[in-house]
Tab-separated table of C-alpha atoms in Angstrom:
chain	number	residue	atom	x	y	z
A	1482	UNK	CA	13.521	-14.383	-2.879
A	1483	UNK	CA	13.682	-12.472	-6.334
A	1484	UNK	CA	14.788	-15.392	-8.113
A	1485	UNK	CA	12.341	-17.945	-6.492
A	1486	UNK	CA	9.687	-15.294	-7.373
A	1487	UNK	CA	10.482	-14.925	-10.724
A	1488	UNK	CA	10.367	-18.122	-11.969
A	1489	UNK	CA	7.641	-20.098	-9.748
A	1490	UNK	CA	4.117	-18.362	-9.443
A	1491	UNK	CA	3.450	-20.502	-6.543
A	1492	UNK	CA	6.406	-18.798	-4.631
A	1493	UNK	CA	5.037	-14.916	-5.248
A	1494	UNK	CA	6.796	-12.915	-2.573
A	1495	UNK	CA	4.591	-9.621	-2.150
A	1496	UNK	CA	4.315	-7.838	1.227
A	1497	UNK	CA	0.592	-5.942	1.600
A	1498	UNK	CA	0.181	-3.374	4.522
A	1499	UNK	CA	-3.507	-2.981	4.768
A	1500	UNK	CA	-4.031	1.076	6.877
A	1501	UNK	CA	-7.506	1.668	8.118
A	1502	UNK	CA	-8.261	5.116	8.200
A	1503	UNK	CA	-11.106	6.930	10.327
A	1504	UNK	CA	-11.960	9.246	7.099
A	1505	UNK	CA	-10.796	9.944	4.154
A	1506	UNK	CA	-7.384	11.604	3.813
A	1507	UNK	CA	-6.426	14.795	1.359
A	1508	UNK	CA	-5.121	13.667	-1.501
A	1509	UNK	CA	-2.732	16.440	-2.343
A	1510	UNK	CA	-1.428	15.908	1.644
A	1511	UNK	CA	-1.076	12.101	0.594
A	1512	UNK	CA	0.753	12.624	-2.388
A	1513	UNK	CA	3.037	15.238	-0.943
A	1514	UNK	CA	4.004	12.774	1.866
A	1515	UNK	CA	4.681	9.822	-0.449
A	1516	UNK	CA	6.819	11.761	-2.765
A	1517	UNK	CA	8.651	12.804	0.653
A	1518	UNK	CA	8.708	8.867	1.821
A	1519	UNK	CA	10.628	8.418	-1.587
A	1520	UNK	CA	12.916	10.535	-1.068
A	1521	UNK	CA	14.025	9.461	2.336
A	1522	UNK	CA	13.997	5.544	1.750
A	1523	UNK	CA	16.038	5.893	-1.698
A	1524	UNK	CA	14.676	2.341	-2.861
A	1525	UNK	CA	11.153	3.132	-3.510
A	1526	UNK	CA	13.254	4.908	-6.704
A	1527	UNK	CA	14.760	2.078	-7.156
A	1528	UNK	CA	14.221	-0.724	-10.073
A	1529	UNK	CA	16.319	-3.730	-10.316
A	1530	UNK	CA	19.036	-4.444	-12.806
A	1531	UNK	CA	20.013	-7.528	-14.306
A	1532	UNK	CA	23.043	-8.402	-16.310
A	1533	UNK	CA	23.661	-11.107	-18.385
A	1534	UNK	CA	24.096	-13.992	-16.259
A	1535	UNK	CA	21.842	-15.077	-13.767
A	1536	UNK	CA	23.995	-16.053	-10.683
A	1537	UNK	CA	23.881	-12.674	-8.947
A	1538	UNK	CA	21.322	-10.791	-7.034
A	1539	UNK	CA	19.320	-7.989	-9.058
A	1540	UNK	CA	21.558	-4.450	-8.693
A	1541	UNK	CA	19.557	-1.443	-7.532
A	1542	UNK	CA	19.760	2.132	-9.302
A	1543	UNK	CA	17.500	5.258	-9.391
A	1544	UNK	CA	14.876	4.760	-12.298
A	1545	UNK	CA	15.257	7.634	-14.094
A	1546	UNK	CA	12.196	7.484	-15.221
A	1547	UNK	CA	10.286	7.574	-11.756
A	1548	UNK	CA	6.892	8.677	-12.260
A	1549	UNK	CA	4.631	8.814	-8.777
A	1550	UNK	CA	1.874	8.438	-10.430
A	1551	UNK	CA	2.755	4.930	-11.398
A	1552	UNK	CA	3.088	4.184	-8.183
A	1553	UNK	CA	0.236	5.759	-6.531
A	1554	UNK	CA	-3.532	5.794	-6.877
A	1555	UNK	CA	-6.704	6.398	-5.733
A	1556	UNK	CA	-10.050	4.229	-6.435
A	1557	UNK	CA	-14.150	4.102	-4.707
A	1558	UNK	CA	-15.228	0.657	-4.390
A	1559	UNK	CA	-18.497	0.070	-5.806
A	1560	UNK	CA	-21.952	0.732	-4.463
A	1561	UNK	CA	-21.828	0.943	-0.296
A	1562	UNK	CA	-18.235	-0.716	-0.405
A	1563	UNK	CA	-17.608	-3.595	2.005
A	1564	UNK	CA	-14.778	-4.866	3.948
A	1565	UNK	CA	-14.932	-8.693	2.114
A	1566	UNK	CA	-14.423	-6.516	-1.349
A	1567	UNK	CA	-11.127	-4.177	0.429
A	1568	UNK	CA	-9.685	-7.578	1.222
A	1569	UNK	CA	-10.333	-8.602	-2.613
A	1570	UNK	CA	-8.760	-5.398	-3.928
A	1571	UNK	CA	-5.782	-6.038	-1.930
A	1572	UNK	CA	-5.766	-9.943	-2.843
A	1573	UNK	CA	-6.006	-8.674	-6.640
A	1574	UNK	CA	-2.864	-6.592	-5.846
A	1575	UNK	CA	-0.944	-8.934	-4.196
A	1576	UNK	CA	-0.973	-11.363	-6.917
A	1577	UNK	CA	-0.581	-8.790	-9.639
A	1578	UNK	CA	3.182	-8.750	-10.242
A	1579	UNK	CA	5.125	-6.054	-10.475
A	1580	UNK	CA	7.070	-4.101	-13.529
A	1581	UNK	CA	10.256	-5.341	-13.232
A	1582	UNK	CA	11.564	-2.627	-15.072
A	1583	UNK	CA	10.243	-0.046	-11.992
A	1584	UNK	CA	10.497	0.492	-8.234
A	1585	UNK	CA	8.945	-2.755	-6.540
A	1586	UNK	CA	6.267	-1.309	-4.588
A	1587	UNK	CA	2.359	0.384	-5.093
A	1588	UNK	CA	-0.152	2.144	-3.238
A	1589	UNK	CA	-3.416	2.264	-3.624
A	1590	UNK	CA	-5.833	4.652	-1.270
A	1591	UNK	CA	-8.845	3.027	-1.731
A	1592	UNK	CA	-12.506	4.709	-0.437
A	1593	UNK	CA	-16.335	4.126	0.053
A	1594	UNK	CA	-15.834	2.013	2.479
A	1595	UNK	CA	-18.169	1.499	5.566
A	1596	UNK	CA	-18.372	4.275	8.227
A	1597	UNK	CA	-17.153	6.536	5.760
A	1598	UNK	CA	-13.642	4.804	6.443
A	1599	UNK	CA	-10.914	4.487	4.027
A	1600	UNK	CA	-8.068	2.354	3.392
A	1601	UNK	CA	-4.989	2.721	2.043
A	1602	UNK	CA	-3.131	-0.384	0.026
A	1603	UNK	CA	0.518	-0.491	0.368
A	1604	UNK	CA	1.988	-3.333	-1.202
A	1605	UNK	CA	6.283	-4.589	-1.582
A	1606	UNK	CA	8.210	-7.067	-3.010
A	1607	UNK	CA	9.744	-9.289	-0.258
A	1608	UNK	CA	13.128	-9.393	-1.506
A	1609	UNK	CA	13.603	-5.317	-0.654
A	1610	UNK	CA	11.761	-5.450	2.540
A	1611	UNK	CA	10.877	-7.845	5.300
A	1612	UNK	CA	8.155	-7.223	7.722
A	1613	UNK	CA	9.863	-4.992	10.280
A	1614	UNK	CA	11.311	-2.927	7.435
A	1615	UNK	CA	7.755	-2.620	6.089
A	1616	UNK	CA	6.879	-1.194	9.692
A	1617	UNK	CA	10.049	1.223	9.317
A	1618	UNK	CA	9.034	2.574	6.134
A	1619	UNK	CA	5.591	3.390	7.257
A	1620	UNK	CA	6.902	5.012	9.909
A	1621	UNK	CA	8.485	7.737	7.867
A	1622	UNK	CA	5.150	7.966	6.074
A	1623	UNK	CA	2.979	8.401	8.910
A	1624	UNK	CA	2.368	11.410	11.681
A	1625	UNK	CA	1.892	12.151	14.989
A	1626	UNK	CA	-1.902	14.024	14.615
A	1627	UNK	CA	-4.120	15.248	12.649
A	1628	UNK	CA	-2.042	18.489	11.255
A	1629	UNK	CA	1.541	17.832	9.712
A	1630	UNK	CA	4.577	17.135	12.271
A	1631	UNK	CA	5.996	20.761	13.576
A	1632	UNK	CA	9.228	19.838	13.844
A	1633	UNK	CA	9.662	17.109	10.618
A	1634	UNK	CA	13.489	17.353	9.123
A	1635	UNK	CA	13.034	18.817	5.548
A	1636	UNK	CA	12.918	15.787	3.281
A	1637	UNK	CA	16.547	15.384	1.113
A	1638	UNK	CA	16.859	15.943	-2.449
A	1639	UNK	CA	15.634	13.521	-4.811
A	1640	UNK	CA	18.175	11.142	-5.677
A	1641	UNK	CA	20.021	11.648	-9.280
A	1642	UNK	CA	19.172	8.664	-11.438
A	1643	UNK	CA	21.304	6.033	-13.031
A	1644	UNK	CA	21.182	4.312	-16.406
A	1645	UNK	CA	24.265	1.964	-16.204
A	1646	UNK	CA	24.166	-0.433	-19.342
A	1647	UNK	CA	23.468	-4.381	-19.096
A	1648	UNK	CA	27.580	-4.149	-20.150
A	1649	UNK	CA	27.613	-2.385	-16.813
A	1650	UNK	CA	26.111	-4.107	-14.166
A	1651	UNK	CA	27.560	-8.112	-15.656
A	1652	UNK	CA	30.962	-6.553	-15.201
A	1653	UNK	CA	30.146	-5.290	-11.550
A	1654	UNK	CA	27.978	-8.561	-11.037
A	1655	UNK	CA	31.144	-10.367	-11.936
A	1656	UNK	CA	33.577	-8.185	-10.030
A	1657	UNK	CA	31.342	-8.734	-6.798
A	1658	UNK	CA	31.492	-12.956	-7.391
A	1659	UNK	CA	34.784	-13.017	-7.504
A	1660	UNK	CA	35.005	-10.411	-4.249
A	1661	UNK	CA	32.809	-13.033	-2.612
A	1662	UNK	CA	34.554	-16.355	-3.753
A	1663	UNK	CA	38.249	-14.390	-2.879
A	1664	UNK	CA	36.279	-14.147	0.854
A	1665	UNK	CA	34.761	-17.288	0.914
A	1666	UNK	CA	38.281	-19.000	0.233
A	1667	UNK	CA	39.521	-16.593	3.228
A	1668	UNK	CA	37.038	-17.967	5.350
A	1669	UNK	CA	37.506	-21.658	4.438
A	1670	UNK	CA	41.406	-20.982	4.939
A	1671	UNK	CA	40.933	-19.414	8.441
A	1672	UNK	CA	38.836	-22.359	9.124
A	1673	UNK	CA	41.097	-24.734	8.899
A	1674	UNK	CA	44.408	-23.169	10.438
A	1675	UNK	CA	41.458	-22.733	13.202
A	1676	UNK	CA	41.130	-26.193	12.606
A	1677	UNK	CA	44.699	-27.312	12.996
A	1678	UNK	CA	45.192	-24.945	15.924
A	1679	UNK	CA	42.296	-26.841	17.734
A	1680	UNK	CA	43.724	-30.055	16.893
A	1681	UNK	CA	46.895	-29.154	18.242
A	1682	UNK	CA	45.542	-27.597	21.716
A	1683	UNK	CA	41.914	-29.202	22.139
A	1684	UNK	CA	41.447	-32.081	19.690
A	1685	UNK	CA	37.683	-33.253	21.455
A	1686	UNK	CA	36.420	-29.353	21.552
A	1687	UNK	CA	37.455	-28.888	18.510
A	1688	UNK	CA	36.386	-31.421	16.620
A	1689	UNK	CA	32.894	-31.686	18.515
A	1690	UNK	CA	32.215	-27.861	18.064
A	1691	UNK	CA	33.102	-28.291	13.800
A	1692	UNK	CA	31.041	-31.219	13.876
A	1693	UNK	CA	28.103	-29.417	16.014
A	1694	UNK	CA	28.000	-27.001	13.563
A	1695	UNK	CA	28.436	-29.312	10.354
A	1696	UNK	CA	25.502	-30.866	11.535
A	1697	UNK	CA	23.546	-27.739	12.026
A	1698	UNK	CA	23.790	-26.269	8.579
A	1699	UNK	CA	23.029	-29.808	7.484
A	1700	UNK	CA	19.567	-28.723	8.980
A	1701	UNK	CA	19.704	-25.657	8.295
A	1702	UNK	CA	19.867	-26.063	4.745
A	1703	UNK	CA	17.527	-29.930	4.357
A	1704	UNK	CA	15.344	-29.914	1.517
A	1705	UNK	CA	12.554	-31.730	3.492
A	1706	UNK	CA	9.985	-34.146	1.255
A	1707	UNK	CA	6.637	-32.609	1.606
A	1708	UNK	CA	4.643	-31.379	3.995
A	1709	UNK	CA	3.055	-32.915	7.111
A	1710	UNK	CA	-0.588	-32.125	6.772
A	1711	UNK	CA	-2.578	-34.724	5.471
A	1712	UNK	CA	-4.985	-32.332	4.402
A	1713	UNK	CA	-3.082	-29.542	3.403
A	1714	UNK	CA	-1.139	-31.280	0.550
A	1715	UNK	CA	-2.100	-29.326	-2.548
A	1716	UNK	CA	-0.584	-25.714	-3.893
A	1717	UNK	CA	-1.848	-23.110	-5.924
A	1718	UNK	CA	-0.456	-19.873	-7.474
A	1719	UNK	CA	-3.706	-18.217	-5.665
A	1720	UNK	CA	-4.682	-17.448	-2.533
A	1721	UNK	CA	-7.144	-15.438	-0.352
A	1722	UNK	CA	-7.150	-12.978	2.303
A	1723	UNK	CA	-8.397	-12.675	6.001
A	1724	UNK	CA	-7.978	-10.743	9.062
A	1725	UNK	CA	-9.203	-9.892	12.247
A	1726	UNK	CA	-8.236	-7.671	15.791
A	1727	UNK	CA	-8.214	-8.443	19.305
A	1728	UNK	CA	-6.755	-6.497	22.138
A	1729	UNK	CA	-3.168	-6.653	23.055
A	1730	UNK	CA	-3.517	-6.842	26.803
A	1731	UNK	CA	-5.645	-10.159	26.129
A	1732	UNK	CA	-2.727	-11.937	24.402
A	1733	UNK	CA	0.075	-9.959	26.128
A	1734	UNK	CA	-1.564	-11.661	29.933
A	1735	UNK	CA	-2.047	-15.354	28.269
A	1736	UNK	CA	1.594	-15.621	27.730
A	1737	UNK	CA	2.398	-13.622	30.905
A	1738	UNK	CA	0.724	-15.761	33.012
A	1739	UNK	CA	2.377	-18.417	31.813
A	1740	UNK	CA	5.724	-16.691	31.810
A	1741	UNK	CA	6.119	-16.977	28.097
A	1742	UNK	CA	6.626	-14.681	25.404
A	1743	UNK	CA	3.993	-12.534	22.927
A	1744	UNK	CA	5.501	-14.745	20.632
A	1745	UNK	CA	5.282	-18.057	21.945
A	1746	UNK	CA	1.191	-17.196	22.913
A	1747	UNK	CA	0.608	-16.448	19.457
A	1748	UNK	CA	2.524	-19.555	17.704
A	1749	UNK	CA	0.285	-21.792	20.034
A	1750	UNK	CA	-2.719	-20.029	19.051
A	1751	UNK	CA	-1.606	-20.540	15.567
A	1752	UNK	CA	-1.275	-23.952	16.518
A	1753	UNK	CA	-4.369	-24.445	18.237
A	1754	UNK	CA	-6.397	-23.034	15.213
A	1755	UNK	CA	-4.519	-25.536	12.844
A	1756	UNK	CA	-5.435	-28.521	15.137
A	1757	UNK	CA	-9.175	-27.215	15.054
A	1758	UNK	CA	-9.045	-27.048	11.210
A	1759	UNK	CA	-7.946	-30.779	10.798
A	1760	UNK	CA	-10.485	-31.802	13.210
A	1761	UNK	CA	-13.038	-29.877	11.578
A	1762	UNK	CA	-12.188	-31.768	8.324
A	1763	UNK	CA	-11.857	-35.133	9.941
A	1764	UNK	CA	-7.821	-35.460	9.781
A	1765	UNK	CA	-5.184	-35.038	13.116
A	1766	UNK	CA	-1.871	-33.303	12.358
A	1767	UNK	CA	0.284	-34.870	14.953
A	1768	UNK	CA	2.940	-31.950	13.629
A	1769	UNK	CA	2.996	-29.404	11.239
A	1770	UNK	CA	5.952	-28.162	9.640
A	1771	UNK	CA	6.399	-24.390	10.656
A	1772	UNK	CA	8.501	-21.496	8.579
A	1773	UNK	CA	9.089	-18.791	11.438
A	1774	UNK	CA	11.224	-15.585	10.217
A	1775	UNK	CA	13.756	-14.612	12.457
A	1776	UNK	CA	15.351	-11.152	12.448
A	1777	UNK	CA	19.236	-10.946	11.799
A	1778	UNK	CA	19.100	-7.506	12.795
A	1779	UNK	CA	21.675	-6.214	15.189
A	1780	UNK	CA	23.672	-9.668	14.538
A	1781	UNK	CA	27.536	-10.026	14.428
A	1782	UNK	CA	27.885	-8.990	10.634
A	1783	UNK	CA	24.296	-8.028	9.543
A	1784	UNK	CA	24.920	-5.049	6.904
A	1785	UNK	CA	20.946	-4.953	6.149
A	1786	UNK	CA	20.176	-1.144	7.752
A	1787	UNK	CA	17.056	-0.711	8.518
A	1788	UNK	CA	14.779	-0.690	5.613
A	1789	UNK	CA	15.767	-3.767	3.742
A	1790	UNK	CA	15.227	-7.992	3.699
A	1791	UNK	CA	17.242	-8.884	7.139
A	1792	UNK	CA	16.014	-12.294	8.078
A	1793	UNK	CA	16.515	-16.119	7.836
A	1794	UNK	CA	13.851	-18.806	7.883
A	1795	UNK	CA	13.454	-21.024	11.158
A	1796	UNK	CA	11.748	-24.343	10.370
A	1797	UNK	CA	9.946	-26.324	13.244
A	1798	UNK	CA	8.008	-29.216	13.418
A	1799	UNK	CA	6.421	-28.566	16.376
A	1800	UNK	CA	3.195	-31.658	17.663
A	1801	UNK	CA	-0.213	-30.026	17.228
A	1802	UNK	CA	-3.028	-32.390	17.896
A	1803	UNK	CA	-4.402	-32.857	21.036
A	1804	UNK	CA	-1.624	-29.961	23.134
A	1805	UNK	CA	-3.258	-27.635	26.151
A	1806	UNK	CA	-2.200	-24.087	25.924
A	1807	UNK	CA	0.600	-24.586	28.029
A	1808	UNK	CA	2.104	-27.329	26.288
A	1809	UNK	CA	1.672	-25.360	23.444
A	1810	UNK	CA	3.540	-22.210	24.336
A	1811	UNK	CA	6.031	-24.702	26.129
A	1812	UNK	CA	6.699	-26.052	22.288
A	1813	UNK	CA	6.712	-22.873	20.719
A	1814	UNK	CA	9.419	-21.224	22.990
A	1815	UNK	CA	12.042	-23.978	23.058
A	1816	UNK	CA	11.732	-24.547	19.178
A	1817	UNK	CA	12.851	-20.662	18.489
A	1818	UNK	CA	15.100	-21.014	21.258
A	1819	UNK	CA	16.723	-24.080	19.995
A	1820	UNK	CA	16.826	-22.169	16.133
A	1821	UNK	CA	17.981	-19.019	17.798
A	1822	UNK	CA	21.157	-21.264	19.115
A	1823	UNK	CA	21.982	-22.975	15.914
A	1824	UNK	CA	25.830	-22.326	14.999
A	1825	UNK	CA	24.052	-22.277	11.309
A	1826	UNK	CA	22.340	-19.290	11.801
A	1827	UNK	CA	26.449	-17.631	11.613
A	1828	UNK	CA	26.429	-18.376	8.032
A	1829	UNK	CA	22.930	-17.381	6.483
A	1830	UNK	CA	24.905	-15.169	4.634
A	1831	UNK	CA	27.293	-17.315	2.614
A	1832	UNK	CA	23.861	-20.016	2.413
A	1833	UNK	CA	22.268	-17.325	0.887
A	1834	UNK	CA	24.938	-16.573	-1.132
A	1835	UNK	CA	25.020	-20.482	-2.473
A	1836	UNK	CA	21.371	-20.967	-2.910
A	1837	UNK	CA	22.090	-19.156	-6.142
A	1838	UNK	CA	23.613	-22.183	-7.161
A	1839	UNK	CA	20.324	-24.484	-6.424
A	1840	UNK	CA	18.123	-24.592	-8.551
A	1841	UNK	CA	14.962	-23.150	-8.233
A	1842	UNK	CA	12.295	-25.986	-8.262
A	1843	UNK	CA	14.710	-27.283	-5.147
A	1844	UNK	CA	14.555	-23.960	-3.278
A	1845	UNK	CA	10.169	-23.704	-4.794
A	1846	UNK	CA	10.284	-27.729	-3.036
A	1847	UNK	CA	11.453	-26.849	-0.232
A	1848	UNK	CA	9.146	-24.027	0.859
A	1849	UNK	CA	5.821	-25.746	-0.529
A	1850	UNK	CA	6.598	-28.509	2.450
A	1851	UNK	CA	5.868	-25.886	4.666
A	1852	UNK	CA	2.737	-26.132	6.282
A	1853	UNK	CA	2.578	-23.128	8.231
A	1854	UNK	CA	4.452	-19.667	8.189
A	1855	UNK	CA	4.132	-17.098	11.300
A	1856	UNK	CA	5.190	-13.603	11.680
A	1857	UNK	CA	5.027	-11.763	14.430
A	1858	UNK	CA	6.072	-8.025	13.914
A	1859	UNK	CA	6.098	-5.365	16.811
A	1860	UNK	CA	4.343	-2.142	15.212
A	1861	UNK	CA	4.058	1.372	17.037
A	1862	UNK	CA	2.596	1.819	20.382
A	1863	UNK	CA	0.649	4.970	19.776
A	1864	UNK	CA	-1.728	6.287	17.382
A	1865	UNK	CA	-0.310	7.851	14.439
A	1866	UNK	CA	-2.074	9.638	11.319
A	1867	UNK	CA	-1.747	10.269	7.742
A	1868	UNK	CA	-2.945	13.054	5.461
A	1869	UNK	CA	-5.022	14.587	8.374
A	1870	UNK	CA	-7.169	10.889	9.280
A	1871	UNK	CA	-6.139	8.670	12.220
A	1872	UNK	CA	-4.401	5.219	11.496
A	1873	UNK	CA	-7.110	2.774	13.365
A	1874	UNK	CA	-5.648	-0.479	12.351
A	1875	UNK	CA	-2.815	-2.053	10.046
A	1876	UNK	CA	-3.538	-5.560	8.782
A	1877	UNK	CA	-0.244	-7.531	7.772
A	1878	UNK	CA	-1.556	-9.152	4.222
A	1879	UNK	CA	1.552	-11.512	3.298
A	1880	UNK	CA	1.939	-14.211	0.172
A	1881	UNK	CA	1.915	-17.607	1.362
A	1882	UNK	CA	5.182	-17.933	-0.745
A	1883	UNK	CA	5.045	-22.121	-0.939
A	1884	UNK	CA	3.258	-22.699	2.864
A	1885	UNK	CA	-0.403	-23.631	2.425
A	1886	UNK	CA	-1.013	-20.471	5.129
A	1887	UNK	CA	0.594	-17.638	6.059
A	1888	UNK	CA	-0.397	-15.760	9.831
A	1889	UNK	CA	1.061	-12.486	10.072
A	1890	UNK	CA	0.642	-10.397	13.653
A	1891	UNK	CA	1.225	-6.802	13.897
A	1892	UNK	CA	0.916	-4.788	17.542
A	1893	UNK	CA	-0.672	-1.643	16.828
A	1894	UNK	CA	-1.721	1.292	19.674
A	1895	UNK	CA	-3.010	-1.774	21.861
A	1896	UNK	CA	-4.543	-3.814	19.000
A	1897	UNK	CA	-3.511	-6.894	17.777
A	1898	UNK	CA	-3.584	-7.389	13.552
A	1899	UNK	CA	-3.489	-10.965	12.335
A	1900	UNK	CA	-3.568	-11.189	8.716
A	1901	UNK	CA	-3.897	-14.632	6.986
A	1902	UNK	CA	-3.212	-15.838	3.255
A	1903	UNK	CA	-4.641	-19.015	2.803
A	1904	UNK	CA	-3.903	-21.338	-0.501
């Protein structure tokens, strides 16, 4: 994700939270909980490191010269202030990049808005948090009413910084390769004594299992040759911003009804929308090529934690034109279930840990023959508040990162928040 970002404006990997607020919150409260939020999710201090050679994720170490205020700021949109010109701001910010040299992340409170609302503008890299971590790191931002929480665990210490020389971090960057490649020879050995076993007590089982999952991370890991919309062929390094809200219960019954997931209701609405879009422009997608994020979390294995990048990338090419709902949802659900039982997904890891080895206009190919990406994230149940105003909707704002559009869906206190980035 960092490297991809780095080097191909088309795949921009910035996460935008978009809070609407029923007022506008105290700005000393605000700051005071931010600098709090920084001090209990350590890598909003952060910055990356590099060393000399480019085969190795970015390191992470306390900036030690973290300044808030560099982080976090407060603007009035002009005249009355509209909603169209919020969604701008944010747009602006999302494909702004970041200093490198500096914590990956900015907010921005932004007021004047209609209703004497506000917004606030919180915007990551992808590479240091997916979308559920996004949700988890808001969560130690936000409270439970209108006054501060009672009973809130004093926030730690602030970190001590680190200033570890580009000397430093090639030496640990090459002391963690050859950690890995000592593993990854481990692994390949205790394959194949697995292997031999096998052959030994169950030649067929054994030999159709390491073939079964041969063959998955052959698909797993296909650079596929473009995508499958005949209308959505070009990509940009711009895109722009919508969203809207419906009620929960309304989606939550559609799929229940039908004895199908939250998820698989909103994948065929995704769906639906995409066949009414080709129509509307005279072209039929009989399939679209989907990107779907699943979580790793709680996985054999998965180190992540909780505020950090922790999933793989699902692709489906699920038929579009001409489905009914149920057909739809029908598609939906079998094509995550089917991902969700790939042997492949066992080794996202150690193919994450080789696609520093591809090149980069293979991994920027391979994404931009996406058609579609959905994410559905769970958010809180309840109201919460921040700086004294109530939280009355989050809007997921998300790069399209290669796909032509990106649908994000967050559940929030009953509401449903889709946010779309469209190239």
């Amino acid at each position: 994700t960092w490297r991809t970002a780095s080097n191909d404006p088309t795949m921009r990997s910035t996460v935008i939270g978009l809070l609407i607020l029923d007022g506008t919150p105290s700005w000393k409260r605000l700051r005071e909980r931010v600098e709090r939020l920084t001090r209990v999710v350590p890598v909003l201090r952060q910055r990356p490191l590099r060393g000399f050679f480019g085969v190795a994720s970015p390191r992470l170490a306390v900036d030690p010269n973290f300044d808030l205020d560099l982080h976090l700021r407060r603007l009035r949109l002009a005249g009355r202030g509209s909603w169209n010109s919020l969604l701008e701001e944010a747009r602006r910010m999302s494909l702004t990049d970041f200093d490198r040299d500096r914590p990956l992340w900015e907010m921005t409170l932004v007021e004047g808005l209609p209703g004497h609302h506000s917004a606030l503008i919180m915007k990551l890299h992808h590479s240091i948090a997916d979308g559920q971590a996004t949700v988890m790191i808001g969560l130690s931002l936000f409270e439970l009413g209108v006054d501060p929480n009672p009973d809130e665990p004093q926030a730690p210490a602030a970190p001590e910084p680190s200033n570890p020389s580009v000397a430093d971090v090639s030496l640990a960057d090459i002391a963690d390769n050859v950690r890995r490649g000592i593993g990854a020879a481990e692994k390949v050995a205790e394959l194949f004594v697995d292997l031999a076993k096998g052959t030994l007590t169950d030649p067929v089982g054994t030999w159709t299992s390491a073939l079964s999952t041969l063959a998955s991370v052959g698909r797993f890991a296909a650079v596929p040759d473009g995508p499958l919309s005949p209308l959505m062929t070009g990509r940009g390094t711009t895109y722009h911003f919508a969203g809207f809200e419906l009620p929960f219960a309304n989606l939550r019954n559609a799929a229940k009804s039908r004895d199908r997931s939250v998820n698989d209701a909103f994948m065929a609405a995704v769906g639906l929308g995409m066949d009414r879009y080709h129509a509307r422009h005279d072209a039929v997608a009989d399939d679209l090529r989907f990107n779907v994020p699943i979580s790793l979390r709680g996985d054999p294995g998965d180190r992540s934690g909780q505020t950090s990048n922790a999933v793989t990338i699902a692709r489906f090419t699920p038929p579009v034109a001409g489905l009914s709902v149920e057909e739809r949802m029908d598609s939906a659900h079998e094509s995550v279930a089917r991902w969700r039982e790939e042997p492949a997904l066992r080794f996202a890891d150690p193919l994450a840990e080789v696609s520093w080895l591809v090149p980069v206009p293979v991994l920027a190919q391979a994404a931009r023959a996406s058609d579609v990406t959905t994410s559905n994230v769970p958010g809180p149940p309840i109201p919460l508040y921040l700086a004294g105003c109530r939280i009355i909707g989050m809007c997921p704002l998300v790069a399209t990162i290669g796909a032509a559009v990106n649908v994000t869906m967050v559940t929030y206190d009953g509401k449903v928040f889709v946010g779309i980035s469209a190239d």
